[in-house]
């Protein structure tokens, strides 16, 4: 009778190539086995990895769970039956052969589990200094540490998080990001499928039109040929009459014989216009794709957002959540107010972005230096340049300089932020009427990130265009 490991291995061998690949993807999503280990291994090695992660006794449950997700119910049932049969036979052997045989089999399984654990431990990260397994992540130093490191003077008063918690947070972030990537690509795939169908339909329509034209030409020629054949038969009948009758009808027969036919007309444009359908096809599709694609000069960084902020999937809109989300307290994240940074920083050049502030009762927009502390009240610290709206008034500030009152004729619904890093200028204007509002002067010495505070806010897209460069 097969062992449990043999049953698991032979079960996985029954999967097709595509099914096995899908199985490994589900296995990756369930635990901490990285795809790099799973991608190129066969079914036997896959079972070994499962046993390393979940032990022999827990491995069958993992495989059955994945089979259920893949709707492989019959294969799952067959495996369950084999395992039950193995269990019954295992019990019979124990009663017949006694405790010694059972101990041998138990010992064999325990030794196999021990070997798997050993292989797992060999691949785990260890502290090079103390030769101990790392169990914590130092948020201040951004490195993995063991227990002795954590208690040392080097990491005194530092913030730590258990590795397991950080892995779960990372795993959740990976899954969410992967899902959104697939959804975005599905939209592109659907656009391409629709465009393909449209172009094939245009080809079929041209085929129908030109086939109908050729059919009409052929029918016209058939009618002319039939008429000529009738004339030939009539003349032949006249010629078979007696001489007197033939001569009496000669004039009419001669006139009938004068029938002339034009050469078949050469039809222009009868072939399929291949160039119209295939010429610059990829470029034309790309050009048309602009209808569904938007470009925003700044996207938001979710790793910096206050836990009460919710970002849209395209990372251009932020709204408020009354419930504080359970998010990692990483050093990059703000922990006060409704603040978030742009995902890309600038340390040279000119940059511009428009922010829709709408009817918000208060908001801040501007830039913040990369080194500025994100925790606590950072609005007053040096390196923060922004314009804000509060209590019905507009002001601008380049910390630690005093705030400047800005006179505005009508309430602003949108703000344009223009950064000239090299000249040390941050300008604000009203894009609706192209009115300049204020310019802050600040000597930038490091990378700055777009800064946003207040809800809801939206970064507006800009019009993208395809240009073709002509040879001079």
XYZ file of C-alpha atoms in Angstrom:
472
model
C 0.000 0.000 0.000
C 1.274 3.479 -0.889
C 2.445 5.918 1.783
C 0.790 9.321 2.248
C 3.615 11.055 0.386
C 3.310 8.629 -2.532
C -0.447 9.215 -2.726
C 0.062 12.977 -2.813
C 2.740 12.699 -5.505
C 0.764 10.358 -7.770
C -2.289 12.607 -7.394
C -0.411 15.679 -8.594
C 1.007 13.675 -11.516
C -2.565 13.309 -12.823
C -2.822 17.047 -13.456
C -2.359 18.355 -16.978
C 0.414 20.845 -17.636
C -1.963 23.803 -17.485
C -3.691 22.479 -14.361
C -0.356 21.926 -12.608
C 0.725 25.493 -13.381
C -2.578 26.825 -11.996
C -2.166 24.602 -8.920
C 1.252 26.122 -8.202
C -0.107 29.652 -8.559
C -2.820 28.869 -5.971
C -0.183 27.316 -3.706
C 1.890 30.497 -3.980
C -1.139 32.587 -2.968
C -1.893 30.411 0.094
C 1.350 30.649 1.989
C 4.933 31.828 2.074
C 6.341 29.567 -0.667
C 7.782 32.029 -3.228
C 7.092 31.617 -6.923
C 10.811 31.439 -7.589
C 10.889 28.032 -5.862
C 7.684 26.770 -7.508
C 8.022 27.936 -11.098
C 10.264 25.237 -12.603
C 9.870 22.223 -10.272
C 7.949 19.002 -10.964
C 5.138 17.409 -8.954
C 7.455 15.437 -6.632
C 9.435 18.513 -5.628
C 6.190 20.451 -5.217
C 4.928 17.887 -2.696
C 8.260 18.177 -0.839
C 7.833 21.957 -0.586
C 4.252 21.560 0.664
C 5.416 19.125 3.342
C 8.204 21.520 4.353
C 5.674 24.301 4.826
C 2.667 22.417 6.251
C 4.094 19.047 7.510
C 2.944 15.624 6.250
C -0.303 15.668 8.221
C -1.353 19.089 6.942
C -0.316 18.630 3.317
C -3.398 16.715 2.156
C -5.661 19.503 3.445
C -3.697 22.114 1.459
C -3.917 20.084 -1.760
C -7.652 19.390 -1.290
C -8.309 23.101 -0.688
C -6.589 24.013 -3.953
C -8.446 21.244 -5.823
C -11.706 22.730 -4.551
C -10.715 26.197 -5.838
C -9.924 24.610 -9.231
C -13.220 22.608 -9.256
C -11.273 19.324 -9.493
C -13.834 17.568 -7.337
C -13.413 14.075 -8.781
C -9.639 14.159 -8.378
C -10.088 15.394 -4.804
C -12.552 12.569 -4.057
C -10.168 9.959 -5.507
C -7.349 11.263 -3.305
C -9.582 11.199 -0.204
C -10.571 7.581 -0.961
C -6.920 6.571 -1.355
C -5.994 8.262 1.923
C -8.907 6.578 3.733
C -7.944 3.213 2.285
C -4.368 3.846 3.390
C -5.595 4.693 6.890
C -7.690 1.524 7.142
C -4.847 -0.641 5.859
C -2.494 1.156 8.225
C -4.731 0.178 11.160
C -4.918 -3.453 10.033
C -1.142 -3.639 9.792
C -0.864 -2.251 13.284
C -3.172 -4.899 14.769
C -1.502 -7.724 12.854
C 2.126 -6.753 13.160
C 2.053 -5.209 16.595
C 3.306 -2.013 18.088
C 6.881 -2.434 16.843
C 5.856 -2.251 13.186
C 3.679 0.779 13.904
C 6.570 2.474 15.677
C 8.739 1.841 12.641
C 6.220 3.427 10.314
C 5.657 6.359 12.685
C 9.394 6.786 12.990
C 9.723 6.786 9.190
C 7.155 9.588 8.898
C 8.732 11.523 11.768
C 12.150 11.207 10.162
C 10.699 12.451 6.868
C 9.145 15.439 8.663
C 12.463 16.049 10.401
C 14.299 16.030 7.080
C 11.759 18.468 5.659
C 12.101 20.767 8.687
C 15.876 20.624 8.366
C 15.686 21.630 4.713
C 13.340 24.462 5.675
C 15.601 25.710 8.460
C 18.605 25.621 6.156
C 16.845 28.065 3.852
C 15.654 30.435 6.603
C 17.466 33.725 7.240
C 19.947 33.744 10.093
C 21.729 36.559 11.865
C 25.329 36.534 10.668
C 26.551 38.098 13.902
C 24.854 35.825 16.449
C 24.057 32.780 14.222
C 20.442 32.886 15.359
C 17.235 32.836 13.356
C 15.958 36.337 12.611
C 12.485 36.953 14.067
C 11.985 40.722 13.960
C 12.125 43.619 11.527
C 13.654 46.858 12.807
C 11.588 49.687 11.369
C 14.229 52.294 12.184
C 17.156 50.462 10.552
C 14.974 48.606 8.019
C 16.684 45.261 8.570
C 15.947 41.781 9.926
C 17.344 41.057 13.399
C 17.503 38.196 15.903
C 16.572 38.366 19.596
C 20.108 39.277 20.693
C 20.294 42.094 18.138
C 16.975 43.451 19.345
C 18.267 43.640 22.937
C 21.589 45.225 21.986
C 22.566 48.884 22.357
C 22.579 49.311 18.553
C 18.791 48.903 18.422
C 17.959 50.522 21.744
C 14.519 52.242 21.717
C 13.929 51.155 18.106
C 10.539 50.025 16.789
C 10.164 46.354 15.829
C 7.542 44.259 14.092
C 7.334 40.446 14.033
C 8.406 39.050 10.664
C 5.203 36.998 10.366
C 3.040 40.128 10.663
C 5.094 41.959 8.071
C 4.909 38.993 5.699
C 1.122 38.890 5.982
C 0.905 42.626 5.299
C 3.225 42.271 2.321
C 1.301 39.256 1.044
C -1.999 41.125 1.221
C -0.476 44.071 -0.630
C 0.917 41.767 -3.317
C -2.432 40.031 -3.808
C -4.346 43.313 -4.065
C -1.821 44.786 -6.487
C -1.786 41.646 -8.626
C -5.586 41.679 -8.789
C -5.638 45.305 -9.930
C -2.924 44.656 -12.524
C -4.984 41.795 -13.957
C -8.131 43.923 -14.010
C -6.355 46.742 -15.851
C -4.858 44.351 -18.389
C -8.255 42.713 -18.875
C -9.613 46.128 -19.886
C -6.799 46.455 -22.426
C -7.366 42.901 -23.650
C -11.077 43.600 -24.067
C -10.301 46.774 -26.017
C -8.007 44.810 -28.343
C -10.591 42.050 -28.769
C -13.232 44.647 -29.672
C -10.860 46.385 -32.073
C -9.986 43.060 -33.694
C -13.678 42.243 -34.131
C -14.344 45.695 -35.625
C -11.524 45.365 -38.151
C -12.510 41.848 -39.168
C -16.108 43.036 -39.575
C -14.868 45.836 -41.869
C -12.942 43.261 -43.929
C -16.034 41.040 -44.206
C -18.146 44.023 -45.232
C -15.719 44.898 -48.025
C -15.712 41.252 -49.071
C -19.516 41.279 -49.271
C -19.599 44.513 -51.292
C -17.006 43.390 -53.817
C -18.435 39.900 -54.085
C -21.836 41.442 -54.886
C -20.240 43.719 -57.512
C -18.491 40.778 -59.185
C -21.716 38.769 -59.091
C -23.577 41.557 -60.901
C -20.832 41.815 -63.543
C -20.921 38.057 -64.123
C -24.716 38.071 -64.423
C -24.514 40.883 -67.028
C -21.949 38.956 -69.060
C -24.060 35.803 -68.836
C -27.062 37.682 -70.228
C -25.009 39.051 -73.142
C -23.596 35.611 -73.934
C -27.080 34.103 -73.833
C -28.378 36.809 -76.228
C -25.497 36.178 -78.632
C -26.140 32.448 -78.542
C -29.803 33.048 -79.451
C -28.748 35.214 -82.428
C -26.307 32.570 -83.674
C -28.963 29.855 -83.503
C -31.477 32.050 -85.404
C -28.970 32.779 -88.195
C -28.084 29.104 -88.476
C -31.773 28.262 -88.876
C -32.090 30.915 -91.623
C -29.123 29.436 -93.466
C -30.728 25.990 -93.465
C -33.790 27.236 -95.408
C -34.048 26.962 -99.248
C -32.182 29.470 -101.356
C -35.251 31.525 -102.311
C -36.368 31.942 -98.719
C -32.811 32.724 -97.576
C -32.443 35.405 -100.205
C -35.816 36.908 -99.328
C -34.746 37.224 -95.658
C -31.150 38.078 -96.422
C -31.368 41.741 -95.451
C -32.810 41.060 -92.003
C -30.382 38.194 -91.480
C -27.465 40.427 -92.382
C -28.600 43.084 -89.930
C -28.905 40.506 -87.177
C -25.420 39.239 -87.920
C -23.986 42.685 -87.412
C -24.361 42.250 -83.594
C -21.152 43.271 -81.863
C -20.079 42.684 -78.264
C -17.679 44.821 -76.268
C -14.687 43.212 -74.677
C -15.299 42.300 -71.004
C -14.971 45.404 -68.858
C -11.859 45.562 -66.682
C -13.237 46.296 -63.219
C -11.142 48.712 -61.114
C -10.984 48.147 -57.355
C -12.213 44.567 -57.523
C -9.520 43.289 -55.141
C -9.583 43.605 -51.359
C -7.901 46.811 -50.173
C -5.258 44.985 -48.140
C -3.285 48.145 -47.399
C -6.315 49.788 -45.778
C -6.718 46.887 -43.362
C -3.059 46.176 -42.599
C -1.225 49.447 -43.185
C 0.175 50.839 -39.888
C -2.287 48.601 -38.068
C -0.480 48.599 -34.718
C -0.060 52.381 -34.825
C -3.738 52.954 -35.685
C -4.856 50.718 -32.814
C -2.459 52.478 -30.442
C -3.747 55.844 -31.669
C -7.339 54.782 -31.020
C -6.388 53.411 -27.601
C -6.018 56.986 -26.372
C -9.806 57.058 -26.072
C -9.653 54.703 -23.080
C -6.302 55.768 -21.606
C -5.714 58.669 -19.265
C -2.409 60.080 -18.114
C -1.983 61.891 -14.818
C 1.348 63.667 -14.188
C 1.236 62.646 -10.516
C -0.052 59.441 -8.921
C -0.479 58.933 -5.181
C 1.663 56.655 -3.031
C -0.587 54.431 -0.856
C 2.359 53.604 1.421
C 2.366 57.223 2.643
C -1.400 57.689 3.123
C -2.887 58.293 6.572
C -4.845 55.156 7.625
C -8.154 57.033 7.325
C -7.605 57.743 3.632
C -8.861 55.490 0.841
C -7.175 55.778 -2.556
C -8.806 54.902 -5.858
C -7.462 51.936 -7.823
C -5.746 54.218 -10.330
C -4.129 56.163 -7.443
C -5.469 59.550 -8.553
C -8.318 60.130 -6.067
C -8.382 60.184 -2.274
C -11.428 60.087 -0.001
C -12.068 59.848 3.730
C -12.903 56.729 5.739
C -14.543 57.081 9.143
C -12.964 53.784 10.139
C -9.205 53.683 10.621
C -7.738 51.013 8.358
C -5.328 48.385 9.662
C -2.211 49.433 7.747
C 1.510 48.993 8.493
C 2.974 51.829 10.538
C 5.930 52.131 8.189
C 8.246 55.175 8.442
C 6.971 56.606 5.146
C 3.344 56.780 6.313
C 1.707 59.874 7.803
C -0.110 59.238 11.083
C -1.934 62.567 11.448
C -4.325 64.617 9.347
C -5.482 63.367 5.930
C -2.128 63.487 4.161
C -0.559 61.564 1.280
C 2.408 62.087 -1.053
C 2.878 61.620 -4.760
C 4.627 58.416 -5.783
C 7.416 60.143 -7.730
C 9.812 62.712 -6.350
C 11.637 65.472 -8.235
C 15.175 66.784 -7.792
C 15.463 68.836 -10.982
C 13.456 70.371 -13.810
C 9.926 71.793 -14.038
C 6.755 69.886 -13.239
C 3.051 70.721 -13.192
C -0.140 69.063 -11.932
C -3.767 70.110 -11.378
C -5.711 69.191 -8.245
C -9.491 69.204 -7.982
C -10.391 70.439 -4.484
C -14.108 70.982 -5.137
C -16.186 72.173 -2.194
C -13.762 71.001 0.489
C -13.836 73.012 3.717
C -10.042 72.728 4.046
C -7.119 71.410 2.000
C -3.341 71.675 1.534
C -1.438 71.160 -1.731
C 2.250 71.661 -2.394
C 5.526 69.773 -2.019
C 7.451 68.166 0.839
C 11.132 67.250 1.064
C 12.031 63.571 1.150
C 13.789 63.735 4.526
C 10.943 65.504 6.332
C 9.503 63.503 9.242
C 6.099 62.014 8.365
C 4.931 61.433 11.932
C 3.099 64.014 14.017
C 2.532 67.648 12.976
C 4.898 68.097 10.040
C 3.193 71.137 8.463
C 5.371 73.602 10.381
C 8.715 71.883 9.799
C 11.271 73.246 7.347
C 11.014 71.709 3.885
C 7.239 71.952 3.488
C 5.917 74.367 0.825
C 2.195 74.537 0.272
C -0.958 76.552 -0.325
C -3.981 75.849 1.841
C -7.624 76.733 2.383
C -9.078 76.981 5.880
C -11.881 78.974 7.541
C -12.828 80.493 4.180
C -9.374 81.982 3.539
C -6.446 81.040 1.283
C -2.857 81.168 2.473
C 0.572 79.984 1.338
C 3.637 79.051 3.322
C 7.222 77.911 2.853
C 8.125 76.654 6.321
C 9.397 78.018 8.614
C 8.503 81.358 6.976
C 5.268 83.168 8.015
C 2.019 82.385 6.237
C 0.924 84.728 3.430
C -2.746 85.627 2.890
C -3.883 85.230 -0.749
C -6.775 87.276 -2.125
C -9.057 85.237 -4.385
C -12.026 86.668 -6.320
C -14.117 83.498 -6.296
C -13.894 80.107 -4.612
C -11.327 77.829 -6.184
C -12.470 74.422 -7.425
C -9.125 73.458 -8.958
C -5.528 74.370 -8.179
C -2.585 74.195 -10.566
C 0.768 73.519 -8.910
C 3.911 74.369 -10.883
C 7.314 73.394 -9.542
C 10.580 74.818 -10.867
C 13.088 72.930 -8.736
C 16.187 74.510 -10.241
C 14.959 78.082 -9.745
C 13.488 77.307 -6.318
C 9.924 78.340 -7.165
C 6.563 76.785 -6.386
C 3.673 78.599 -8.106
C -0.081 78.257 -7.674
C -2.742 79.321 -10.184
C -6.400 78.870 -11.074
C -6.516 76.660 -14.217
C -10.183 77.510 -14.856
C -9.374 81.125 -15.747
C -5.569 80.881 -16.015
C -5.072 83.309 -13.110
C -1.793 83.349 -11.150
C -2.360 83.200 -7.376
C 0.999 83.102 -5.604
C 4.617 81.993 -5.941
C 6.720 80.648 -3.073
C 10.507 80.974 -3.077
C 12.552 78.168 -1.543
C 16.046 76.849 -2.238
C 15.585 73.125 -2.782
C 18.564 70.963 -1.864
C 17.004 67.504 -2.040
C 14.225 65.556 -3.706
C 10.690 66.830 -3.099
C 7.391 64.972 -3.417
C 3.941 66.366 -4.306
C 2.004 66.806 -1.053
C -1.769 66.585 -0.580
C -3.959 66.944 2.493
C -7.747 67.121 2.781
C -10.583 65.055 1.309
C -11.808 64.409 -1.222
C -9.098 65.389 -3.684
C -8.469 64.317 -7.264
C -5.449 64.743 -9.503
C -6.720 65.709 -12.935
C -5.552 63.921 -16.085
C -3.862 65.742 -18.938
C -4.568 65.242 -22.617
C -2.164 62.774 -24.194
C -1.440 62.743 -27.917
C 0.438 60.636 -30.443
C 2.878 62.554 -32.630
C 4.662 61.389 -35.755
C 8.090 62.807 -36.475
C 8.654 63.581 -40.156
C 12.081 63.260 -41.770
C 13.491 66.614 -42.815
